[in-house]
Short mmCIF file of C-alpha atoms and ligand atoms in Angstrom, two decimals:
data_model
loop_
_atom_site.label_atom_id
_atom_site.label_comp_id
_atom_site.label_asym_id
_atom_site.label_seq_id
_atom_site.Cartn_x
_atom_site.Cartn_y
_atom_site.Cartn_z
CA MET A 1 181.74 143.07 99.55
CA GLY A 2 182.12 141.07 96.41
CA ASP A 3 180.13 141.46 93.23
CA MET A 4 177.47 139.00 94.30
CA GLY A 5 176.55 140.23 97.73
CA ILE A 6 173.49 139.29 99.74
CA VAL A 7 172.18 142.59 101.01
CA VAL A 8 169.68 142.60 103.86
CA ILE A 9 167.64 145.81 103.82
CA VAL A 10 166.09 146.80 107.13
CA GLY A 11 162.87 148.62 106.27
CA GLY A 12 162.42 146.46 103.18
CA HIS A 13 159.04 147.95 102.25
CA GLY A 14 160.34 151.50 102.47
CA LYS A 15 160.33 153.67 99.38
CA ILE A 16 164.12 153.86 99.10
CA ALA A 17 164.42 150.12 99.70
CA ARG A 18 162.00 149.24 96.92
CA LEU A 19 163.69 151.63 94.50
CA ALA A 20 167.02 150.03 95.40
CA GLY A 21 165.78 146.47 94.76
CA PRO A 22 166.11 146.44 90.95
CA MET A 23 169.32 148.49 91.15
CA LEU A 24 170.86 145.95 93.51
CA ARG A 25 169.86 143.14 91.13
CA ALA A 26 171.40 145.02 88.22
CA ALA A 27 174.63 145.29 90.22
CA GLY A 28 174.62 141.52 90.78
CA HIS A 29 173.44 141.51 94.39
CA THR A 30 170.59 139.62 95.99
CA PRO A 31 168.44 141.99 98.06
CA ILE A 32 166.53 140.60 101.03
CA GLY A 33 164.05 142.98 102.62
CA LEU A 34 162.81 142.86 106.20
CA VAL A 35 159.13 143.58 106.78
CA ARG A 36 157.07 143.37 109.94
CA ASN A 37 153.84 142.86 108.03
CA PRO A 38 153.78 139.71 105.83
CA VAL A 39 151.12 141.32 103.61
CA GLN A 40 153.89 143.52 102.19
CA ALA A 41 155.80 140.50 100.84
CA ALA A 42 154.18 140.71 97.38
CA ASP A 43 155.27 144.33 96.96
CA LEU A 44 158.83 143.30 97.72
CA VAL A 45 158.74 140.51 95.15
CA SER A 46 157.56 143.11 92.61
CA ALA A 47 160.63 145.15 93.51
CA ARG A 48 162.82 142.03 93.00
CA ILE A 49 163.49 141.86 96.76
CA VAL A 50 163.28 138.58 98.68
CA PRO A 51 160.93 139.18 101.63
CA GLN A 52 161.83 138.18 105.17
CA VAL A 53 159.51 138.85 108.10
CA LEU A 54 161.24 140.43 111.08
CA ASP A 55 159.83 143.13 113.35
CA LEU A 56 162.58 145.42 114.60
CA GLU A 57 160.61 146.19 117.73
CA ARG A 58 160.09 142.52 118.66
CA ALA A 59 163.19 140.68 117.47
CA GLY A 60 166.26 140.45 119.64
CA ALA A 61 169.79 140.79 118.32
CA ALA A 62 170.40 137.02 118.54
CA GLN A 63 167.33 136.24 116.41
CA PHE A 64 168.26 138.95 113.92
CA ALA A 65 171.86 137.65 113.76
CA ARG A 66 170.66 134.08 113.23
CA MET A 67 168.59 135.24 110.28
CA LEU A 68 171.62 137.07 108.81
CA ARG A 69 173.71 133.91 109.15
CA ASP A 70 170.97 131.67 107.71
CA ARG A 71 170.64 134.02 104.74
CA GLN A 72 174.43 134.25 104.35
CA ALA A 73 174.17 138.01 104.33
CA THR A 74 177.22 140.00 103.26
CA ALA A 75 175.86 143.48 103.98
CA VAL A 76 173.14 145.22 105.95
CA VAL A 77 171.42 148.44 104.91
CA PHE A 78 169.43 150.34 107.51
CA ALA A 79 166.64 152.07 105.58
CA ALA A 80 163.79 151.82 108.09
CA GLY A 81 162.11 154.86 109.54
CA SER A 82 159.38 155.67 112.01
CA GLY A 83 157.63 158.00 109.54
CA ALA A 84 156.66 161.65 109.56
CA GLU A 85 153.80 161.33 112.07
CA ALA A 86 155.69 159.22 114.59
CA SER A 87 155.75 159.93 118.31
CA GLU A 88 159.03 160.46 120.13
CA TYR A 89 158.54 156.98 121.58
CA ARG A 90 158.41 155.37 118.13
CA GLN A 91 161.29 157.48 116.88
CA ASP A 92 163.34 156.08 119.72
CA ARG A 93 162.14 152.52 119.08
CA VAL A 94 162.68 152.51 115.31
CA ASP A 95 165.09 155.28 114.30
CA ARG A 96 167.47 154.76 117.22
CA ALA A 97 166.90 151.29 118.70
CA GLY A 98 166.13 149.66 115.34
CA ALA A 99 169.38 150.97 113.91
CA VAL A 100 171.33 149.89 116.99
CA LEU A 101 169.78 146.44 116.82
CA SER A 102 170.72 146.13 113.14
CA ALA A 103 174.34 147.01 113.85
CA GLU A 104 174.47 144.71 116.86
CA ALA A 105 173.05 141.84 114.82
CA ALA A 106 175.51 142.48 111.97
CA GLN A 107 178.38 142.33 114.41
CA LEU A 108 177.08 139.16 116.07
CA ALA A 109 176.67 137.51 112.68
CA GLY A 110 180.07 138.64 111.41
CA VAL A 111 178.55 140.75 108.62
CA ARG A 112 181.06 143.57 108.32
CA ARG A 113 179.44 145.87 105.78
CA LEU A 114 176.68 148.19 107.01
CA VAL A 115 175.26 151.31 105.42
CA GLN A 116 173.02 153.38 107.67
CA ILE A 117 170.64 155.93 106.21
CA SER A 118 170.65 158.82 108.62
CA THR A 119 169.54 162.33 107.78
CA LEU A 120 170.98 165.70 107.00
CA GLY A 121 171.01 167.71 110.22
CA ALA A 122 171.60 164.75 112.53
CA ASP A 123 174.70 166.42 113.94
CA SER A 124 172.78 169.62 114.72
CA VAL A 125 171.74 168.00 118.02
CA ALA A 126 175.30 167.00 118.97
CA ASP A 127 176.37 167.80 122.53
CA GLY A 128 172.75 168.29 123.61
CA ALA A 129 172.14 171.23 121.27
CA THR A 130 168.52 172.10 120.47
CA PRO A 131 168.23 173.53 116.96
CA ASP A 132 165.33 175.77 116.05
CA TYR A 133 163.08 173.12 114.51
CA PRO A 134 159.67 171.75 115.53
CA PRO A 135 160.04 169.49 118.61
CA GLU A 136 159.04 166.34 116.71
CA PHE A 137 161.83 166.99 114.22
CA VAL A 138 164.36 167.62 116.99
CA SER A 139 163.45 164.31 118.64
CA TYR A 140 163.80 162.56 115.27
CA LEU A 141 167.25 164.12 114.83
CA ARG A 142 168.22 163.01 118.34
CA ALA A 143 167.24 159.42 117.50
CA LYS A 144 169.20 159.52 114.24
CA TRP A 145 172.23 161.11 115.93
CA ALA A 146 172.20 158.44 118.66
CA ALA A 147 172.08 155.73 115.99
CA GLU A 148 175.05 157.33 114.23
CA GLN A 149 177.03 157.53 117.46
CA ASP A 150 176.37 153.86 118.17
CA LEU A 151 177.54 152.83 114.71
CA ARG A 152 180.70 154.95 114.77
CA ALA A 153 181.86 153.08 117.88
CA ARG A 154 181.52 149.65 116.25
CA ASP A 155 184.18 147.59 114.56
CA LEU A 156 182.32 147.33 111.27
CA ASP A 157 182.87 148.55 107.71
CA TRP A 158 180.18 151.17 108.13
CA THR A 159 179.08 154.14 106.09
CA ILE A 160 176.60 156.75 107.27
CA LEU A 161 174.60 158.40 104.50
CA ARG A 162 172.77 161.61 105.39
CA PRO A 163 170.32 162.56 102.65
CA ALA A 164 168.59 165.93 102.48
CA ALA A 165 164.78 166.04 102.52
CA LEU A 166 163.45 163.27 100.30
CA THR A 167 161.15 163.65 97.30
CA ASP A 168 159.44 161.10 95.08
CA GLY A 169 160.52 162.59 91.79
CA PRO A 170 162.39 160.59 89.16
CA ALA A 171 166.11 160.06 89.52
CA THR A 172 168.14 162.91 88.08
CA GLY A 173 171.65 161.54 88.52
CA ARG A 174 172.60 165.07 89.53
CA VAL A 175 173.54 164.90 93.19
CA ILE A 176 176.20 166.24 95.51
CA LEU A 177 177.76 163.65 97.83
CA ALA A 178 180.18 165.32 100.21
CA ASP A 179 181.13 165.94 103.85
CA ARG A 180 178.78 168.96 103.94
CA VAL A 181 175.91 169.75 101.61
CA ALA A 182 172.95 172.16 101.53
CA ASN A 183 169.41 170.97 102.12
CA HIS A 184 168.38 170.72 98.50
CA PRO A 185 165.67 168.02 98.43
CA VAL A 186 166.84 164.87 96.72
CA PRO A 187 164.75 162.20 94.97
CA ARG A 188 164.61 158.85 96.77
CA ALA A 189 165.58 157.23 93.46
CA ASP A 190 168.88 159.13 93.52
CA VAL A 191 169.43 158.11 97.15
CA ALA A 192 168.85 154.48 96.19
CA ALA A 193 171.39 154.71 93.37
CA VAL A 194 174.02 156.27 95.65
CA LEU A 195 173.32 153.64 98.28
CA VAL A 196 173.98 150.83 95.81
CA ARG A 197 177.18 152.50 94.67
CA LEU A 198 178.44 153.04 98.22
CA LEU A 199 177.78 149.44 99.23
CA GLY A 200 180.65 148.17 97.14
CA ASP A 201 182.97 151.12 97.72
CA PRO A 202 185.64 150.50 100.37
CA ALA A 203 186.65 154.18 100.16
CA SER A 204 183.39 154.97 101.99
CA PHE A 205 184.14 152.71 104.97
CA GLY A 206 184.14 154.79 108.15
CA GLY A 207 182.71 157.77 106.26
CA VAL A 208 179.81 160.11 106.98
CA LEU A 209 178.52 161.41 103.66
CA GLU A 210 175.83 163.99 103.07
CA LEU A 211 173.71 163.90 99.94
CA CYS A 212 171.56 166.49 98.21
CA ALA A 213 170.36 167.37 94.75
CA ASP A 214 172.75 169.37 92.66
CA ASP A 215 170.13 172.08 92.39
CA GLU A 216 171.03 175.69 92.91
CA ASP A 217 167.36 176.71 93.12
CA GLY A 218 166.12 174.14 95.66
CA ASP A 219 165.57 175.35 99.21
CA GLY A 220 163.02 172.92 100.66
CA GLY A 221 163.07 172.02 104.35
CA PRO A 222 163.22 168.56 105.88
CA ASP A 223 159.84 166.84 106.23
CA GLY A 224 160.65 164.88 109.38
CA GLY A 225 159.93 161.47 107.86
N1 LIG B 301 161.62 161.75 104.75
C1 LIG B 301 162.73 162.47 104.60
O1 LIG B 301 162.71 163.61 104.09
C2 LIG B 301 164.04 161.88 105.05
C3 LIG B 301 165.18 162.67 104.96
C4 LIG B 301 166.43 162.11 105.28
C5 LIG B 301 166.49 160.78 105.70
N2 LIG B 301 165.36 160.03 105.81
C6 LIG B 301 165.50 158.61 106.20
O2 LIG B 301 165.49 157.83 105.01
C7 LIG B 301 165.20 156.46 105.34
C8 LIG B 301 164.26 155.81 104.34
O3 LIG B 301 163.22 156.67 103.99
P1 LIG B 301 161.96 156.13 103.13
O4 LIG B 301 161.16 157.33 102.77
O5 LIG B 301 162.40 155.18 102.08
O6 LIG B 301 161.21 155.31 104.28
P2 LIG B 301 159.71 154.83 104.34
O7 LIG B 301 159.14 154.71 102.97
O8 LIG B 301 158.99 155.69 105.34
O9 LIG B 301 159.89 153.36 104.92
C9 LIG B 301 160.30 153.10 106.21
C10 LIG B 301 160.15 151.62 106.44
O10 LIG B 301 160.54 151.30 107.79
C11 LIG B 301 159.70 150.26 108.20
N3 LIG B 301 159.58 150.05 109.64
C12 LIG B 301 159.07 150.91 110.56
N4 LIG B 301 159.03 150.31 111.76
C13 LIG B 301 159.50 149.04 111.59
C14 LIG B 301 159.69 147.92 112.45
N5 LIG B 301 159.37 147.96 113.75
N6 LIG B 301 160.21 146.77 111.94
C15 LIG B 301 160.52 146.70 110.62
N7 LIG B 301 160.37 147.73 109.75
C16 LIG B 301 159.86 148.87 110.24
C17 LIG B 301 158.35 150.64 107.63
O11 LIG B 301 157.52 149.51 107.61
P3 LIG B 301 155.92 149.57 107.88
O12 LIG B 301 155.31 149.66 106.54
O13 LIG B 301 155.66 148.29 108.59
O14 LIG B 301 155.67 150.78 108.76
C18 LIG B 301 158.72 151.13 106.25
O15 LIG B 301 158.71 150.09 105.30
C19 LIG B 301 164.69 156.48 106.78
O16 LIG B 301 165.75 156.04 107.61
C20 LIG B 301 164.43 157.97 107.04
O17 LIG B 301 164.57 158.29 108.41
C21 LIG B 301 164.14 160.55 105.50
#
C-alpha cells in the first residue's frame, strides 16, 4: 500500500476503529468506516473517518466489493465484533461470517491488503480443542479461529493481529508484538497504533502477530468482547 491509501474499516464505529481514524489521517491515509446504523455517521466524522453504511449481516460480497471499487479502496481492516454479550449465533454471523465476507469482497474487488483483528487465544480451539473457558468465550474463539483459517487460505496480502484483552486506557507505546505473547491487557489505543503501522508494512504480509502490553505485572483475562 502506498503512502496515500484508502483504508476501509469494517466495524467503523468500533473503539479501535475510531482511535485509528486520526492516526490513519496522520499517516496520510483516508479512512472509510462501515456502519450499519447511519446515526453513527457523526461520530465517525468526529474521528476523521468517512462514514459508509453497510450492514455485514445484510450485504452480499458483490455489493461489498462494488463499494470497495467505488471508493477505490487500497486496504481493508476487519475491526468489527459481536460484543461481549453476543450469542453464539451472532458470534458466527459477525466474528466469523463478517470477516469471511470482508475477505471475499476484498478479493472480488482486487484489494490485496487486509488486516484482520483476531484475538489472543484463537488457536486454542484448533483441531476441535475445547479450552477451559466459559462456553460463550469458547464459541467466540471458534468464530475468530474460523475467520483466521478462511483468511490464511486466500491469495491476499493479509496480516492477522491477535491482541490480548483490550482496555480503554491511554496509549503507552509499550507493547510486545511477536509470534507468542502473554495475556497482558493492552490499551485499544496501542492496538490502533500497531494496526496503522502494520498496514504499510510488507514484512507483515502472511503473518500472524500477537500483541500485548509490555507489562510484567499485568495478568488480566480476556473479556470475551
Ligand atoms: N474485547 C476484547 O478484549 C478483545 C480482545 C481481543 C480482540 N478483540 C477484537 O477486537 C476487535 C475490535 O474491538 P473493539 O473493542 O474496537 O470493538 P467494538 O468497540 O465492540 O466495535 C465493534 C464494531 O463492530 C460493529 N458491528 C457489529 N455487527 C456489525 C454488522 N452486522 N455490520 C457492521 N458492523 C457491525 C459494531 O457496530 P454496532 O455499533 O452497530 O454494533 C461496532 O461498531 C474485534 O474484532 C474484537 O473481536 C477484542
